[in-house]
Amino acid sequence: MFDDVADLYQQVILDHCKHPRNFRELTPCTCSAQGRNPLCGDQLKLFLNLDGDKITEAAFVGSGCCISKASASLLTDAVKGKTRNEAGAMFELVRELVTKGKAEGDVGKLAVFAGVHKFPARVKCAILSWHALMAALKGEGQPVSTENEHN
Amino acid sequence: MNDSQKVDWSALRKDFPILNQQVHGQPLVYFDNAATSQKPRQVVQALVNYYERDNANVHRGLHELSNRATKAFEAARERAAKFINARQSDEIIWTRGTTEAINLVATAWGTKFIKAGDVILLTEMEHHSNIVPWQLLAQRTGAKLAFLPIIGDIGLLDLARLDEFLTDRVKLLSFVHISNALGTINPVVELCERARRKGITTFVDAAQSAGHRPLDVQEIGCDFLAVSGHKMCGPTGIGFLYGRMELLEQMPPYHGGGEMILTADYHKSTYKVPPHRFEAGTPDISGPIGLHAAMDYLDAIGRDMISEHDQQLGAYAYEKLMGLDKIRIFGPHVGRAGLVSFLLNDIHAHDVTELANQKGIALRGGHHCTQPLMRKLGVESTSRASFYFYNTTAEIDRLFDVLKEIQKFFGS
């Protein structure tokens, strides 16, 4: 029916978009950050709980397109149990993946986002929650945006 | 038979070669006309002719080409004056478009006439371009902004409350003629009349209306009106501001530079009279020339015909799309302009727009540069199909079918 976009809207993505995981506020939490996409008005808030250096829990709330919602949902699963440095390394891998279509490293389930690179306008959607993750870990109070994300 | 049915609309498509192409293996359906319209061959040819035969700087050369360029540049100004029935062509100032026209007035008129405590009255359906320049002015002067409310999803101005908002502190009423996000056609004559009775200056954002219906600034009774050329078959980067001469004469310059001075000294300069006072530097010359051809093109069809055809397409699309399950359509039920802004429940506007693109349909998905309005409606974004005279009901049928497929794809 929409064969050309099957790469973008993979079944896993459709599933996470319709049934986002960890879709709730975490209160209290160790840190949180907002992400905004000024292009489309999408916004989400990401919450993290850390035990020392390790992320023990991640959750999000907000609204956005299928890609941004699924990305946030998969992120909350993927970063659980990771250290700050490991999460930072994952951010770099995901960015490589969604802009180039492949990444030098194991991205696990996140591989479903490889198709995004064929749709340059959607890179911002896929990367929004990851920017929020980095901001939360850095403890930045200001909302982050994907304004300067180029592909 | 309506008058507009006498026009051979499909024959006009031949003037737009761009429409005759496949996108993702499907015939292109261009429904993003509120963002920018396509340009007919006649406009493209006018640009080619200018650059191949007459290109030179204006108002300063004494040679043949400069004379020709100047003549064409000023002829376009006269054409623009006629297009909106201004009293004189000197009331037309070339700008990059509506946005720059609003900034010009907010800066030049606003700085002189707006004081702390004054109120600038806007409406809740304004484009960012008719909000942010006034915010900047308010920050500079200590003035305040107020917003005339709209009524729910039907997106009509709450005119019953207008008098309550037209207080003695209001110095300016600036509003959109046709909403780019809702398709609402505002009662421009009535709004200007009610403001004028209270001595309030009026500004009409005609970005969405100028190429779609006849405009007569004397009948409207506005003080300022702004037009974007690229939404009415003209090139991008050119538009104009109409200002009543009495006001223009009192306004200080907007930008300083060549072309706008009468005399210049190291410490002080004197300025030309309008419109040249407001046109510093070498202007966009080909822009007005292309826009001239666009205005001729539109008037050869008849803007009254275009307006009738627009509203038929708008009404047809509204009726047709209402036949979909789980759709929310914004804007008035009747008397809408040629655009439909909608949401398919549960499916984000960006996903709808992306999938429609895969079927060759160009929609806009997003906040349409009306974030405050979206917030008021309680949504982040909508999908929008906006029409022009070259669009057909068959294309709207195609949109309907594709939207049905999209709903199926998302299992909605």
XYZ file of C-alpha atoms in Angstrom:
563
model
C 0.000 0.000 0.000
C 2.813 2.384 0.928
C 5.781 0.266 -0.127
C 8.179 3.171 -0.534
C 7.838 4.211 3.086
C 8.046 0.704 4.538
C 11.695 1.480 5.350
C 10.620 4.469 7.379
C 7.536 3.086 9.048
C 8.848 -0.319 10.099
C 6.466 -2.550 12.030
C 8.454 -2.028 15.235
C 8.138 1.729 14.803
C 4.400 1.546 14.159
C 4.043 -0.625 17.242
C 6.010 1.737 19.509
C 4.158 4.723 18.070
C 0.768 3.240 18.854
C 1.825 1.719 22.152
C 4.690 3.814 23.480
C 6.657 2.171 26.300
C 7.490 4.010 29.524
C 5.026 6.711 28.560
C 4.619 8.462 31.876
C 6.119 11.093 34.116
C 8.756 10.035 36.623
C 8.349 11.951 39.850
C 10.621 12.338 41.559
C 13.442 11.752 39.106
C 17.172 12.379 39.033
C 16.997 14.603 35.982
C 14.761 15.527 33.079
C 14.847 17.629 29.928
C 12.472 18.935 27.314
C 12.932 18.522 23.602
C 11.215 20.669 21.017
C 11.093 20.519 17.289
C 10.310 24.067 16.154
C 9.541 22.887 12.651
C 6.461 20.935 13.637
C 5.790 21.948 17.214
C 6.558 18.487 18.542
C 7.602 18.407 22.151
C 8.466 15.799 24.681
C 9.840 15.592 28.164
C 12.294 12.881 29.103
C 12.806 11.719 32.692
C 15.755 9.722 34.045
C 16.558 8.040 37.305
C 20.208 7.316 37.952
C 21.926 5.179 40.509
C 25.407 6.626 40.645
C 26.542 6.622 37.055
C 23.948 4.155 35.832
C 20.542 4.933 34.309
C 18.039 2.789 36.174
C 14.837 4.122 34.714
C 13.768 6.266 31.747
C 10.324 7.551 30.787
C 8.794 10.256 28.606
C 5.640 12.234 27.936
C 4.730 14.493 25.050
C 3.356 14.496 21.589
C 4.784 14.123 18.160
C 4.715 12.197 14.955
C 5.050 8.445 14.750
C 8.811 8.614 14.231
C 9.546 10.897 17.171
C 7.245 9.012 19.506
C 8.637 5.609 18.550
C 12.170 6.963 18.860
C 11.517 8.188 22.402
C 9.817 4.944 23.309
C 12.691 2.793 22.055
C 15.192 5.123 23.705
C 13.664 4.615 27.137
C 14.106 0.862 26.732
C 17.578 1.121 25.209
C 19.269 3.336 27.796
C 18.089 1.439 30.838
C 21.136 -0.032 32.597
C 23.586 2.114 30.621
C 26.169 4.426 32.139
C 26.372 8.089 31.176
C 29.256 7.378 28.825
C 27.514 4.423 27.255
C 24.377 6.500 26.703
C 26.498 9.235 25.120
C 28.092 6.688 22.798
C 24.629 5.441 21.831
C 23.563 8.979 20.949
C 26.493 9.216 18.524
C 25.616 5.848 16.991
C 21.943 6.757 16.572
C 22.878 10.040 14.957
C 25.155 8.223 12.533
C 22.424 5.685 11.844
C 19.622 8.132 11.056
C 21.787 10.397 8.919
C 23.840 7.773 7.076
C 21.714 4.641 7.192
C 24.318 2.599 9.057
C 26.421 2.855 12.176
C 29.777 1.422 13.236
C 28.558 -0.422 16.275
C 25.747 -2.444 17.746
C 22.549 -0.439 17.993
C 20.302 -3.378 18.794
C 16.606 -2.718 18.234
C 17.334 0.857 17.217
C 18.439 -0.485 13.828
C 14.830 -0.001 12.716
C 15.635 3.696 12.328
C 18.169 3.068 9.544
C 15.518 3.933 6.939
C 15.138 7.465 8.274
C 18.206 8.664 6.366
C 16.276 8.376 3.103
C 13.805 10.939 4.439
C 15.947 13.944 5.358
C 13.014 15.922 6.724
C 12.409 13.220 9.320
C 15.908 13.039 10.808
C 14.896 15.721 13.292
C 11.937 13.645 14.410
C 14.092 10.589 15.079
C 16.831 12.446 16.937
C 14.702 14.725 19.136
C 14.443 12.418 22.134
C 18.174 11.676 21.965
C 18.973 15.376 22.221
C 16.684 15.510 25.232
C 18.586 12.575 26.730
C 21.925 14.350 26.370
C 20.490 17.532 27.862
C 19.050 15.623 30.806
C 22.385 13.929 31.476
C 24.182 17.257 31.281
C 21.574 18.731 33.586
C 20.709 21.540 31.198
C 17.668 23.458 32.305
C 16.866 24.928 28.899
C 14.686 22.997 26.472
C 16.749 21.590 23.605
C 15.663 21.804 20.012
C 16.676 20.089 16.818
C 17.052 23.469 15.118
C 20.656 22.930 14.175
C 20.424 19.260 13.310
C 21.439 18.889 9.687
C 21.725 15.712 7.781
C -24.337 27.846 -14.537
C -22.023 29.959 -12.403
C -19.781 32.461 -14.121
C -16.679 30.590 -13.080
C -17.918 27.508 -14.935
C -17.431 29.447 -18.150
C -13.690 29.520 -17.556
C -11.747 26.614 -19.049
C -9.753 25.924 -15.895
C -8.060 22.784 -17.187
C -6.718 24.704 -20.195
C -4.902 27.017 -17.768
C -2.906 24.072 -16.447
C -0.948 24.125 -19.711
C 0.613 27.391 -18.551
C 2.133 25.504 -15.583
C 4.490 22.829 -16.946
C 5.545 21.974 -13.382
C 2.127 20.472 -12.689
C 2.625 17.918 -15.428
C 4.994 15.535 -13.677
C 5.082 12.347 -11.663
C 6.139 12.249 -8.026
C 6.958 8.830 -6.597
C 5.438 7.327 -9.708
C 2.130 9.143 -9.272
C 0.768 12.273 -10.957
C 1.686 15.308 -8.879
C -1.211 16.837 -6.961
C 0.003 20.230 -5.779
C -2.039 21.241 -2.750
C 0.448 23.565 -1.041
C -0.635 26.799 -2.660
C -1.067 28.671 0.612
C 2.681 28.188 1.107
C 3.531 29.248 -2.422
C 1.745 29.073 -5.746
C 3.211 27.773 -8.961
C 4.295 30.236 -11.641
C 2.880 30.297 -15.159
C 5.120 30.408 -18.243
C 4.144 34.026 -18.798
C 5.816 35.030 -15.523
C 8.926 32.967 -16.149
C 9.145 34.455 -19.643
C 8.906 38.002 -18.282
C 11.928 37.276 -16.070
C 13.860 35.775 -18.973
C 13.025 38.727 -21.220
C 14.156 41.189 -18.591
C 17.485 39.457 -17.982
C 18.138 38.771 -21.663
C 17.286 42.228 -22.939
C 16.902 44.969 -20.347
C 18.905 44.169 -17.204
C 20.483 47.262 -15.600
C 20.245 49.146 -12.327
C 17.296 51.466 -11.860
C 16.931 55.167 -11.167
C 20.584 56.027 -11.564
C 21.766 55.189 -15.034
C 21.601 57.492 -17.973
C 21.906 54.769 -20.524
C 19.310 52.953 -22.555
C 19.199 49.733 -20.541
C 18.860 51.574 -17.252
C 16.050 53.618 -18.725
C 14.269 50.481 -19.835
C 14.757 48.761 -16.479
C 13.538 51.847 -14.599
C 10.526 52.148 -16.846
C 9.578 48.493 -16.334
C 10.207 48.732 -12.581
C 7.942 51.752 -12.186
C 5.340 50.356 -14.596
C 5.071 47.388 -12.236
C 4.434 49.785 -9.360
C 1.618 51.393 -11.322
C 0.249 47.952 -12.086
C 0.328 47.028 -8.389
C -1.516 50.244 -7.518
C -4.178 49.398 -10.069
C -4.328 45.806 -8.800
C -5.540 46.965 -5.382
C -7.077 50.270 -6.559
C -4.684 52.521 -4.650
C -5.163 56.219 -5.339
C -1.609 56.644 -6.586
C 1.338 54.419 -7.420
C 3.496 56.257 -4.852
C 1.490 54.445 -2.194
C 3.127 51.157 -3.257
C 6.434 50.222 -1.592
C 8.285 47.157 -2.840
C 9.185 44.689 -0.113
C 10.365 41.098 -0.009
C 6.831 40.113 0.860
C 4.184 40.481 3.524
C 6.602 39.781 6.366
C 8.907 42.629 5.416
C 5.933 44.923 4.821
C 4.703 44.331 8.370
C 8.192 44.832 9.782
C 8.507 48.056 7.827
C 5.317 49.469 9.332
C 6.093 48.155 12.826
C 9.479 49.850 12.641
C 8.874 53.080 10.725
C 5.265 53.859 11.654
C 5.363 52.090 15.015
C 8.438 53.830 16.344
C 6.924 57.220 15.595
C 3.312 56.645 16.601
C 3.301 53.947 19.298
C 3.977 54.941 22.885
C 4.132 53.123 26.218
C 0.683 51.996 27.301
C -0.748 51.951 23.766
C -2.425 48.764 22.618
C -1.849 46.968 19.325
C -4.877 44.812 18.606
C -4.349 41.594 16.640
C -6.476 38.452 16.361
C -5.943 34.937 17.635
C -5.596 33.570 14.098
C -2.551 35.593 13.044
C 0.493 34.192 11.311
C 3.770 34.647 13.218
C 4.624 37.409 10.734
C 1.720 39.466 12.059
C 2.604 38.829 15.696
C 6.372 38.888 16.157
C 7.079 42.315 14.554
C 4.480 43.833 16.915
C 6.010 42.003 19.890
C 9.350 43.565 18.979
C 7.700 46.979 18.732
C 5.937 46.451 22.060
C 9.245 45.520 23.684
C 10.867 48.675 22.316
C 8.065 51.039 23.264
C 6.274 49.548 26.261
C 3.082 49.076 24.259
C 0.849 46.061 24.843
C -0.643 43.478 22.528
C -4.246 42.298 22.666
C -5.907 39.545 20.663
C -9.470 39.418 19.401
C -10.658 35.853 20.143
C -11.834 33.283 17.653
C -14.754 30.928 18.141
C -13.689 27.280 18.498
C -12.800 25.011 15.600
C -14.945 26.986 13.133
C -12.329 29.695 13.440
C -14.477 32.784 13.017
C -13.583 36.017 14.770
C -15.821 36.737 17.730
C -17.123 40.007 16.300
C -19.633 40.379 19.112
C -16.672 41.128 21.345
C -14.929 43.530 18.970
C -16.193 46.724 20.615
C -15.006 45.486 23.981
C -11.509 45.162 22.478
C -11.556 48.469 20.576
C -10.664 50.506 23.620
C -9.372 54.065 23.617
C -5.849 52.722 24.092
C -5.868 50.775 20.833
C -3.785 52.563 18.216
C -3.610 49.862 15.581
C -5.713 46.927 14.434
C -3.732 44.480 12.319
C -5.375 41.315 11.056
C -5.256 38.650 8.410
C -7.741 38.872 5.541
C -7.760 35.113 4.861
C -6.358 32.767 7.498
C -3.662 30.446 6.134
C -4.393 27.888 8.845
C -8.196 27.939 8.925
C -9.404 29.224 5.571
C -11.505 31.848 7.331
C -12.308 34.912 5.227
C -12.502 37.834 7.608
C -15.008 40.672 7.058
C -12.325 43.133 6.138
C -14.567 46.095 5.314
C -16.498 45.830 8.565
C -13.363 45.414 10.695
C -11.688 48.449 9.151
C -14.842 50.513 9.404
C -15.386 49.762 13.075
C -11.743 50.514 13.853
C -11.722 53.695 11.797
C -14.770 55.030 13.650
C -12.588 54.980 16.755
C -9.658 56.600 15.000
C -7.636 53.385 14.982
C -5.111 52.752 12.215
C -5.683 49.506 10.293
C -3.326 47.001 8.673
C -4.576 44.156 6.483
C -2.393 41.091 5.882
C -3.522 40.137 2.392
C -0.928 37.411 1.792
C -3.578 34.737 1.243
C -6.181 36.915 -0.427
C -4.415 39.114 -2.971
C -4.133 36.473 -5.679
C -7.461 34.892 -4.872
C -10.056 37.654 -4.982
C -10.501 41.260 -6.083
C -8.967 43.753 -3.654
C -9.836 47.428 -3.439
C -8.083 49.328 -0.677
C -10.437 52.267 -1.038
C -13.469 50.051 -0.586
C -11.776 48.169 2.278
C -10.855 51.456 3.890
C -7.580 50.216 5.390
C -4.518 52.335 6.102
C -1.989 49.639 5.238
C -2.193 46.398 3.289
C 0.525 43.862 2.541
C 0.890 41.430 -0.337
C 3.271 38.548 -1.134
C 3.934 38.030 -4.826
C 4.927 34.385 -4.634
C 1.513 33.278 -3.412
C -0.123 34.819 -6.480
C 1.876 33.373 -9.380
C 4.736 35.849 -8.958
C 8.397 35.191 -8.136
C 9.586 34.589 -4.578
C 11.197 37.467 -2.724
C 8.899 40.214 -3.956
C 5.759 41.721 -2.510
C 4.507 45.132 -1.639
C 3.149 47.340 1.067
C 0.289 49.694 0.382
C 0.166 52.646 2.719
C -2.143 55.650 2.682
C 0.020 58.559 1.491
C -0.928 60.752 4.456
C 0.640 58.163 6.765
C 3.619 57.301 4.583
C 4.595 60.962 4.422
C 4.848 61.127 8.195
C 6.930 57.985 8.560
C 10.716 58.016 9.022
C 12.849 55.738 6.786
C 12.986 51.992 7.398
C 16.430 51.150 6.041
C 19.137 53.652 5.227
C 21.311 53.513 2.150
C 21.533 54.497 -1.470
C 18.430 55.382 -3.430
C 16.455 56.675 -0.435
C 18.328 59.934 0.183
C 17.777 63.361 -1.259
C 21.109 64.687 0.004
C 23.707 62.961 2.139
C 26.457 64.424 4.277
C 28.856 62.808 6.720
C 26.649 63.611 9.690
C 23.179 64.164 8.321
C 21.046 63.277 5.350
C 17.684 64.211 3.969
C 15.305 61.680 2.530
C 13.210 61.257 -0.539
C 9.441 61.280 -0.427
C 7.532 57.958 -0.416
C 7.815 55.385 -1.827
C 11.551 55.769 -2.448
C 12.221 56.830 1.132
C 11.467 53.237 2.090
C 13.439 51.502 -0.656
C 17.124 51.690 0.258
C 19.731 50.064 -1.943
C 19.426 48.364 -5.299
C 15.976 46.805 -5.216
C 14.794 43.498 -6.556
C 14.156 44.639 -10.122
C 13.178 41.412 -11.828
C 10.750 40.669 -8.977
C 8.332 43.521 -9.689
C 8.617 42.790 -13.414
C 7.686 39.148 -12.839
C 4.927 40.181 -10.467
C 3.601 42.578 -13.109
C 3.201 39.611 -15.472
C 1.525 37.630 -12.668
C -0.997 40.392 -11.994
C -1.774 40.606 -15.720
C -2.174 36.840 -15.817
C -4.584 36.745 -12.857
C -6.679 39.610 -14.136
C -6.926 38.023 -17.584
C -8.686 35.119 -15.837
C -10.572 37.449 -13.516
C -10.016 37.452 -9.773
C -13.773 37.289 -9.207
C -13.766 34.039 -11.226
C -10.791 32.727 -9.242
C -12.516 33.553 -5.971
C -15.675 31.716 -7.010
C -13.686 28.699 -8.202
C -11.609 28.697 -4.983
C -14.687 28.622 -2.819
C -16.191 25.824 -4.897
C -13.037 23.751 -4.415
C -12.950 24.623 -0.701
C -16.582 23.642 -0.214
C -16.179 20.471 -2.289
C -13.124 19.416 -0.287
C -14.862 20.132 3.008
C -17.908 18.045 2.073
C -15.799 15.248 0.640
C -13.356 14.973 3.556
C -16.184 15.134 6.083
C -17.100 11.754 4.629
C -14.031 10.256 6.317
C -14.326 8.657 9.734
C -12.336 10.226 12.524
C -11.504 13.507 10.842
C -11.445 16.921 12.497
C -11.666 19.839 10.080
C -10.802 23.347 11.187
C -12.293 26.568 9.875
C -15.773 27.678 8.895
C -18.293 25.198 7.508
C -19.473 27.562 4.807
C -17.858 30.487 3.033
C -14.343 29.129 3.441
C -11.408 30.020 1.245
C -9.850 27.366 -0.972
C -8.123 25.409 1.743
C -8.876 22.665 4.226
C -6.919 22.206 7.434
C -7.562 18.898 9.164
C -6.442 16.176 11.527
C -7.042 12.474 11.190
C -7.561 11.401 14.778
C -4.661 9.412 16.240
C -2.437 10.091 13.236
C 0.058 12.930 13.470
C -0.087 15.546 10.709
C 3.518 14.849 9.741
C 2.818 11.193 9.179
C -0.221 12.049 7.051
C 1.816 14.513 5.023
C 4.703 12.072 4.565
C 2.434 9.301 3.327
C 0.451 11.634 1.062
C 3.779 12.676 -0.471
C 4.469 9.040 -1.275
C 1.300 9.142 -3.372
C 2.346 12.313 -5.175
C 0.220 14.692 -3.117
C 1.920 17.829 -1.787
C 0.300 18.860 1.498
C 1.620 20.994 4.303
C 1.833 19.444 7.727
C 2.767 21.468 10.763
C 1.731 24.552 12.689
C 1.576 26.768 9.575
C 3.491 29.495 11.414
C 0.466 29.926 13.688
C 1.666 28.282 16.901
C -0.486 30.421 19.220
C -3.552 29.527 17.155
C -2.670 25.821 17.272
C -2.358 26.068 21.038
C -5.743 27.786 21.190
C -7.250 24.931 19.148
C -5.533 22.455 21.456
C -3.408 20.829 18.734
C 0.273 20.941 17.753
C -0.220 20.783 14.058
C -2.629 20.061 11.249
C -2.410 18.837 7.687
C -3.485 21.360 5.105
C -4.592 21.072 1.510
C -4.670 24.500 -0.134
C -5.937 25.060 -3.647
C -5.483 27.400 -6.557
C -7.356 27.802 -9.797
C -5.417 25.040 -11.553
C -6.567 22.407 -9.048
C -9.492 20.129 -9.798
C -12.199 18.231 -7.946
C -10.662 15.032 -9.352
C -7.499 15.863 -7.397
C -9.587 16.307 -4.247
C -11.162 12.890 -4.883
C -7.644 11.501 -5.126
C -6.755 13.090 -1.770
C -9.822 11.500 -0.221
C -8.793 8.044 -1.462
C -5.220 8.482 -0.240
C -6.360 9.655 3.209
C -8.486 6.518 3.445
C -5.416 4.428 2.607
C -3.398 6.281 5.245
C -6.014 5.504 7.880
C -5.862 1.867 6.850
C -2.046 1.884 7.012
C -2.084 3.120 10.588
C -4.958 0.811 11.473
C -6.915 3.836 12.611
